[in-house]
Short mmCIF file of C-alpha atoms in Angstrom, two decimals:
data_model
loop_
_atom_site.label_atom_id
_atom_site.label_comp_id
_atom_site.label_asym_id
_atom_site.label_seq_id
_atom_site.Cartn_x
_atom_site.Cartn_y
_atom_site.Cartn_z
CA UNK A 1 -0.12 0.10 -0.28
CA UNK A 2 1.58 3.11 -1.40
CA UNK A 3 1.63 6.27 1.64
CA UNK A 4 0.05 9.36 0.94
CA UNK A 5 1.96 12.01 2.28
CA UNK A 6 0.81 15.98 3.37
CA UNK A 7 2.60 18.83 1.85
CA UNK A 8 3.86 19.90 4.45
CA UNK A 9 5.91 16.48 5.03
CA UNK A 10 7.09 16.38 1.18
CA UNK A 11 8.44 20.14 2.09
CA UNK A 12 10.26 19.45 5.26
CA UNK A 13 12.01 16.18 3.34
CA UNK A 14 12.99 18.41 0.47
CA UNK A 15 14.46 20.47 2.92
CA UNK A 16 16.30 18.75 5.08
CA UNK A 17 17.86 16.62 2.07
CA UNK A 18 18.81 19.77 0.54
CA UNK A 19 19.84 21.34 3.33
CA UNK A 20 22.54 18.72 3.64
CA UNK A 21 23.29 18.48 0.35
CA UNK A 22 24.81 22.06 0.19
CA UNK A 23 26.11 22.16 3.48
CA UNK A 24 28.68 18.87 3.15
CA UNK A 25 28.69 19.66 -0.37
CA UNK A 26 30.48 23.04 -0.35
CA UNK A 27 31.96 21.93 3.68
CA UNK A 28 34.06 19.01 1.81
CA UNK A 29 35.67 21.67 -0.86
CA UNK A 30 37.39 23.29 2.48
CA UNK A 31 38.01 19.96 4.00
CA UNK A 32 40.26 18.48 1.51
CA UNK A 33 41.50 21.65 0.35
CA UNK A 34 39.54 21.39 -3.27
CA UNK A 35 40.42 17.42 -3.82
CA UNK A 36 38.62 16.62 -6.87
CA UNK A 37 37.95 12.90 -5.54
CA UNK A 38 37.67 13.92 -2.54
CA UNK A 39 34.86 16.55 -3.51
CA UNK A 40 33.05 14.11 -5.95
CA UNK A 41 32.76 11.55 -2.99
CA UNK A 42 31.24 14.06 -0.54
CA UNK A 43 28.60 14.83 -2.70
CA UNK A 44 27.79 11.43 -3.78
CA UNK A 45 27.63 10.17 -0.90
CA UNK A 46 25.01 12.59 0.79
CA UNK A 47 22.87 12.75 -2.46
CA UNK A 48 22.68 8.91 -2.00
CA UNK A 49 21.78 8.89 1.83
CA UNK A 50 19.52 12.08 0.92
CA UNK A 51 17.86 9.94 -1.70
CA UNK A 52 17.44 7.43 -0.17
CA UNK A 53 16.01 8.53 3.18
CA UNK A 54 13.15 10.72 2.04
CA UNK A 55 12.92 9.49 -1.92
CA UNK A 56 9.84 7.95 -0.57
CA UNK A 57 8.15 10.69 1.10
CA UNK A 58 9.28 13.84 -1.38
CA UNK A 59 10.31 11.87 -4.23
CA UNK A 60 13.69 13.24 -3.16
CA UNK A 61 14.22 16.42 -5.70
CA UNK A 62 16.39 17.70 -3.57
CA UNK A 63 17.68 20.21 -7.23
CA UNK A 64 15.39 22.81 -9.24
CA UNK A 65 16.02 20.90 -12.23
CA UNK A 66 14.54 17.53 -11.06
CA UNK A 67 11.01 19.55 -9.96
CA UNK A 68 10.98 21.70 -13.89
CA UNK A 69 11.56 18.34 -15.21
CA UNK A 70 8.06 16.99 -13.31
CA UNK A 71 6.42 19.43 -14.15
CA UNK A 72 7.14 19.70 -18.04
CA UNK A 73 6.45 16.39 -18.26
CA UNK A 74 2.50 16.63 -16.02
CA UNK A 75 4.09 14.27 -13.12
CA UNK A 76 3.84 17.29 -10.55
CA UNK A 77 1.32 20.30 -10.17
CA UNK A 78 2.74 24.18 -10.67
CA UNK A 79 1.81 24.76 -6.94
CA UNK A 80 3.46 21.94 -5.70
CA UNK A 81 6.63 22.36 -7.29
CA UNK A 82 6.58 26.00 -6.50
CA UNK A 83 6.44 24.84 -2.68
CA UNK A 84 9.34 22.11 -3.60
CA UNK A 85 11.17 24.90 -5.19
CA UNK A 86 11.31 27.40 -2.26
CA UNK A 87 12.06 24.89 -0.12
CA UNK A 88 14.98 23.71 -1.77
CA UNK A 89 16.43 27.43 -2.03
CA UNK A 90 16.12 28.13 1.30
CA UNK A 91 17.75 24.98 2.08
CA UNK A 92 20.79 26.01 0.04
CA UNK A 93 20.91 29.34 1.54
CA UNK A 94 20.77 27.75 5.15
CA UNK A 95 23.19 25.20 4.29
CA UNK A 96 25.96 27.88 2.87
CA UNK A 97 25.30 29.62 6.10
CA UNK A 98 26.23 27.11 8.60
CA UNK A 99 28.98 26.32 6.90
CA UNK A 100 30.07 29.93 7.43
CA UNK A 101 29.29 30.00 10.93
CA UNK A 102 30.65 26.34 11.56
CA UNK A 103 34.06 27.15 9.75
CA UNK A 104 34.13 30.85 11.23
CA UNK A 105 35.28 32.17 7.62
CA UNK A 106 33.59 35.34 5.58
CA UNK A 107 30.86 34.65 3.78
CA UNK A 108 33.32 36.31 0.68
CA UNK A 109 35.32 33.44 0.87
CA UNK A 110 32.28 31.31 0.00
CA UNK A 111 33.29 32.63 -3.61
CA UNK A 112 35.62 30.02 -4.33
CA UNK A 113 33.12 26.87 -3.02
CA UNK A 114 30.72 28.64 -5.51
CA UNK A 115 30.78 27.01 -9.15
CA UNK A 116 32.61 29.08 -11.25
CA UNK A 117 34.47 28.46 -14.85
CA UNK A 118 37.63 26.94 -15.10
CA UNK A 119 40.61 28.94 -17.15
CA UNK A 120 39.78 28.69 -20.51
CA UNK A 121 36.24 27.76 -20.44
CA UNK A 122 33.97 29.72 -21.90
CA UNK A 123 30.34 30.70 -20.73
CA UNK A 124 28.85 27.89 -23.54
CA UNK A 125 30.98 25.10 -23.01
CA UNK A 126 30.54 25.28 -19.31
CA UNK A 127 26.90 25.73 -20.60
CA UNK A 128 27.43 21.88 -22.25
CA UNK A 129 29.34 20.47 -19.94
CA UNK A 130 26.72 20.75 -16.81
CA UNK A 131 23.96 20.15 -19.27
CA UNK A 132 25.76 16.67 -20.09
CA UNK A 133 26.46 16.01 -16.75
CA UNK A 134 22.96 16.67 -15.36
CA UNK A 135 22.08 14.30 -18.20
CA UNK A 136 23.56 11.66 -16.95
CA UNK A 137 22.01 12.44 -13.45
CA UNK A 138 18.52 13.02 -14.81
CA UNK A 139 18.50 9.84 -17.29
CA UNK A 140 19.89 7.67 -13.74
CA UNK A 141 17.17 9.53 -11.66
CA UNK A 142 14.17 8.22 -14.39
CA UNK A 143 15.70 4.68 -14.97
CA UNK A 144 15.99 3.89 -11.20
CA UNK A 145 13.66 6.07 -9.20
CA UNK A 146 10.55 6.72 -11.43
CA UNK A 147 10.73 3.78 -13.43
CA UNK A 148 10.17 1.00 -10.34
CA UNK A 149 10.74 -1.42 -12.76
CA UNK A 150 14.05 -0.82 -12.44
CA UNK A 151 16.35 -2.98 -10.64
CA UNK A 152 17.67 -0.37 -8.36
CA UNK A 153 14.38 1.31 -7.30
CA UNK A 154 14.26 0.21 -3.53
CA UNK A 155 18.14 1.61 -3.64
CA UNK A 156 18.05 4.41 -5.62
CA UNK A 157 20.30 6.45 -3.64
CA UNK A 158 22.87 4.54 -4.51
CA UNK A 159 23.04 4.72 -8.27
CA UNK A 160 22.09 8.15 -8.18
CA UNK A 161 24.71 9.04 -6.18
CA UNK A 162 27.40 7.33 -7.95
CA UNK A 163 25.93 9.29 -10.92
CA UNK A 164 26.73 12.74 -9.04
CA UNK A 165 30.25 11.61 -8.58
CA UNK A 166 30.56 10.70 -11.96
CA UNK A 167 29.43 13.79 -13.33
CA UNK A 168 31.97 16.20 -10.84
CA UNK A 169 34.99 13.94 -11.78
CA UNK A 170 33.48 14.49 -15.67
CA UNK A 171 32.92 18.52 -15.41
CA UNK A 172 34.71 19.47 -11.83
CA UNK A 173 37.67 20.83 -13.12
CA UNK A 174 35.68 23.20 -16.11
CA UNK A 175 32.79 24.34 -14.15
CA UNK A 176 32.15 23.25 -10.71
CA UNK A 177 29.97 20.73 -11.78
CA UNK A 178 26.94 22.00 -9.56
CA UNK A 179 24.19 19.52 -11.91
CA UNK A 180 21.68 21.42 -9.68
CA UNK A 181 20.83 25.19 -9.43
CA UNK A 182 20.65 24.97 -5.55
CA UNK A 183 24.17 23.87 -5.84
CA UNK A 184 25.02 26.75 -7.11
CA UNK A 185 22.05 29.67 -5.56
CA UNK A 186 23.08 28.57 -1.79
CA UNK A 187 26.92 29.84 -1.82
CA UNK A 188 26.25 32.51 -4.61
CA UNK A 189 23.70 34.46 -2.84
CA UNK A 190 26.13 34.40 0.54
CA UNK A 191 29.20 35.44 -1.18
CA UNK A 192 28.01 37.90 -4.17
CA UNK A 193 29.16 35.61 -6.79
CA UNK A 194 26.78 35.79 -9.82
CA UNK A 195 29.26 35.79 -12.99
CA UNK A 196 27.84 33.52 -15.82
CA UNK A 197 24.62 32.88 -13.44
CA UNK A 198 22.57 31.37 -16.36
CA UNK A 199 25.17 28.23 -16.63
CA UNK A 200 24.34 26.66 -13.70
CA UNK A 201 20.87 27.80 -14.14
CA UNK A 202 20.46 26.45 -17.58
CA UNK A 203 22.87 23.86 -18.00
CA UNK A 204 21.09 21.58 -15.30
CA UNK A 205 17.77 22.19 -15.96
CA UNK A 206 17.96 21.42 -20.11
CA UNK A 207 19.85 18.63 -19.30
CA UNK A 208 17.41 17.45 -16.31
CA UNK A 209 14.51 17.69 -18.81
CA UNK A 210 16.36 16.26 -22.10
CA UNK A 211 17.31 13.08 -19.95
CA UNK A 212 13.35 12.94 -18.57
CA UNK A 213 12.16 13.54 -21.90
CA UNK A 214 14.29 10.47 -24.03
CA UNK A 215 13.82 8.45 -20.86
CA UNK A 216 10.07 9.05 -20.53
CA UNK A 217 9.33 9.02 -24.56
CA UNK A 218 12.04 7.11 -25.68
CA UNK A 219 12.35 3.95 -23.23
CA UNK A 220 9.41 4.04 -20.72
CA UNK A 221 6.09 6.06 -22.56
CA UNK A 222 3.91 4.72 -20.23
CA UNK A 223 5.20 6.83 -17.24
CA UNK A 224 4.94 9.92 -19.08
CA UNK A 225 1.91 12.24 -17.89
CA UNK A 226 -0.15 12.73 -15.08
CA UNK A 227 -0.68 8.87 -14.76
CA UNK A 228 3.15 8.40 -13.76
CA UNK A 229 4.24 8.03 -10.68
CA UNK A 230 3.51 11.52 -8.71
CA UNK A 231 5.33 10.57 -5.31
CA UNK A 232 8.50 9.40 -6.80
CA UNK A 233 11.20 10.86 -8.22
#
């Protein structure tokens, strides 16, 4: 029997999951001195935990790009999606602030933990890399979480965490590999770092929507539309 959760419980799940994604993700950059493998593993582990912990409650979007894709393909109402977005972005801000307060650093120092373009990387190139990295993430989300026929449905957090880790290893040196507008937004707001902002908004969002569309209409068209599992991502 499928449990029906209240909007309040869904929003709390989204808030807590997104908070830890941003707080751990930013903190591991401080703690590791910018080591790429540590950053990739830190983000992958925390998203894996978050998806496993609250996937059965809110669907564990923990990413505005996922929420946008759900609306585009009519798997979530606009009203609920807006509430999810508000919870995710508020959690991202608090997650970034907690790192500032906990590590005792100036807010402006968080600019180094805000995704930004690497040397020689154009905004267009950054957009493409964010899109591709997030496509991998979105394809994995739809294959193992939205599609309940998948072998990994009960432990979807594991392959989704792997996808985040792989995406960061792929694009991290070039873009910071946000793969998630909230991961960019929290540190950007706290540090006041807005350069090329559209890269980390449009790249992940377009990548996720393309991945969702490819899976829904190329692999499992029966999952598309309002008849799809509304409470699972």
